[in-house]
Amino acid sequence: MKLFKVFSRKNLNSWGKPVPTRTLVPEWYRQAESTYQKDGEEYSGLKRCMPYMDTLVTGYVLVTPFDIYVTKDEQGNPRFSWNGPDGLGNFIDERSELLGATMPRPAGHYHNHLVWSGYWGWKTPRGWSSLVVHPLNRFDLPFTISAGIVDSDTFNAPGNIPFFLKQDFEGVIPAGTPIAQIIPIKRASWLMVDDTTGMADVEKVQGTLIRMSDTPYKKAYWKRRDYR
């Protein structure tokens, strides 16, 4: 088993500790259907889609360490407030409009280039980097972060997480809300080639799917993830 090491300054290490993604599976997924009926036939529902489920349990997440209150000023710009521990500093900051000025903003978000200020670092084993992305399939969150890849076996200092806030959001972002998903990835050299046998393999897979009508991917191909 590989070790994913996390650390913070002693005066802050009780605030917003990263957690395995599987511990924050959203309630809307827990309430999702396993099957549904259409025209008298039963079909597999969202919960039986293992590739989708895996996005909600893979890796680790950085989380908000306290409630964050979001309002708008008279000009319609977002404003943030919170009650945080001494020494944390500005948990949310705004970058210069000149930094990343050409970077497209996600639709429906403020143009403001914001950052979650990092104070938790992490370290992966030698040869492993970290893919840092918006929590996968979490379109319910009131913000969207920019993705990055960090060589976290050699660079493990806390880093800032850029994000954009949805324009229609005012309210509270609760403590423990996932900010960013961290997925360890092994570095390797890759070469893309044409594979003349590829379609034969596809036909074998398709035959298996036809023969096993009930959750065939899970039974024949899926491998369980283990992040603790």
PDB file of N, CA and C in Angstrom, residues 127 185-193:
ATOM      1  N   GLY A 127       8.281   8.985  -7.708  1.00  0.00           N
ATOM      2  CA  GLY A 127       7.759   8.634  -9.023  1.00  0.00           C
ATOM      3  C   GLY A 127       6.278   8.909  -9.191  1.00  0.00           C
ATOM      4  N   ILE A 185      -0.944  10.088  -9.398  1.00  0.00           N
ATOM      5  CA  ILE A 185      -0.726   9.489 -10.717  1.00  0.00           C
ATOM      6  C   ILE A 185       0.754   9.147 -10.864  1.00  0.00           C
ATOM      7  N   LYS A 186       1.040   7.988 -11.408  1.00  0.00           N
ATOM      8  CA  LYS A 186       2.431   7.542 -11.563  1.00  0.00           C
ATOM      9  C   LYS A 186       3.017   8.112 -12.843  1.00  0.00           C
ATOM     10  N   ARG A 187       4.192   8.723 -12.716  1.00  0.00           N
ATOM     11  CA  ARG A 187       4.861   9.265 -13.889  1.00  0.00           C
ATOM     12  C   ARG A 187       5.500   8.131 -14.698  1.00  0.00           C
ATOM     13  N   ALA A 188       5.325   8.191 -16.004  1.00  0.00           N
ATOM     14  CA  ALA A 188       5.903   7.194 -16.904  1.00  0.00           C
ATOM     15  C   ALA A 188       5.983   7.802 -18.295  1.00  0.00           C
ATOM     16  N   SER A 189       6.852   7.245 -19.122  1.00  0.00           N
ATOM     17  CA  SER A 189       6.931   7.667 -20.519  1.00  0.00           C
ATOM     18  C   SER A 189       5.910   6.878 -21.330  1.00  0.00           C
ATOM     19  N   TRP A 190       5.209   7.586 -22.212  1.00  0.00           N
ATOM     20  CA  TRP A 190       4.152   6.963 -23.000  1.00  0.00           C
ATOM     21  C   TRP A 190       4.385   7.249 -24.482  1.00  0.00           C
ATOM     22  N   LEU A 191       3.949   6.317 -25.313  1.00  0.00           N
ATOM     23  CA  LEU A 191       4.022   6.486 -26.764  1.00  0.00           C
ATOM     24  C   LEU A 191       2.704   5.995 -27.361  1.00  0.00           C
ATOM     25  N   MET A 192       2.016   6.854 -28.077  1.00  0.00           N
ATOM     26  CA  MET A 192       0.763   6.451 -28.713  1.00  0.00           C
ATOM     27  C   MET A 192       1.068   5.747 -30.030  1.00  0.00           C
ATOM     28  N   VAL A 193       0.482   4.572 -30.242  1.00  0.00           N
ATOM     29  CA  VAL A 193       0.702   3.802 -31.463  1.00  0.00           C
ATOM     30  C   VAL A 193      -0.637   3.316 -31.998  1.00  0.00           C
TER      31      VAL A 193
END
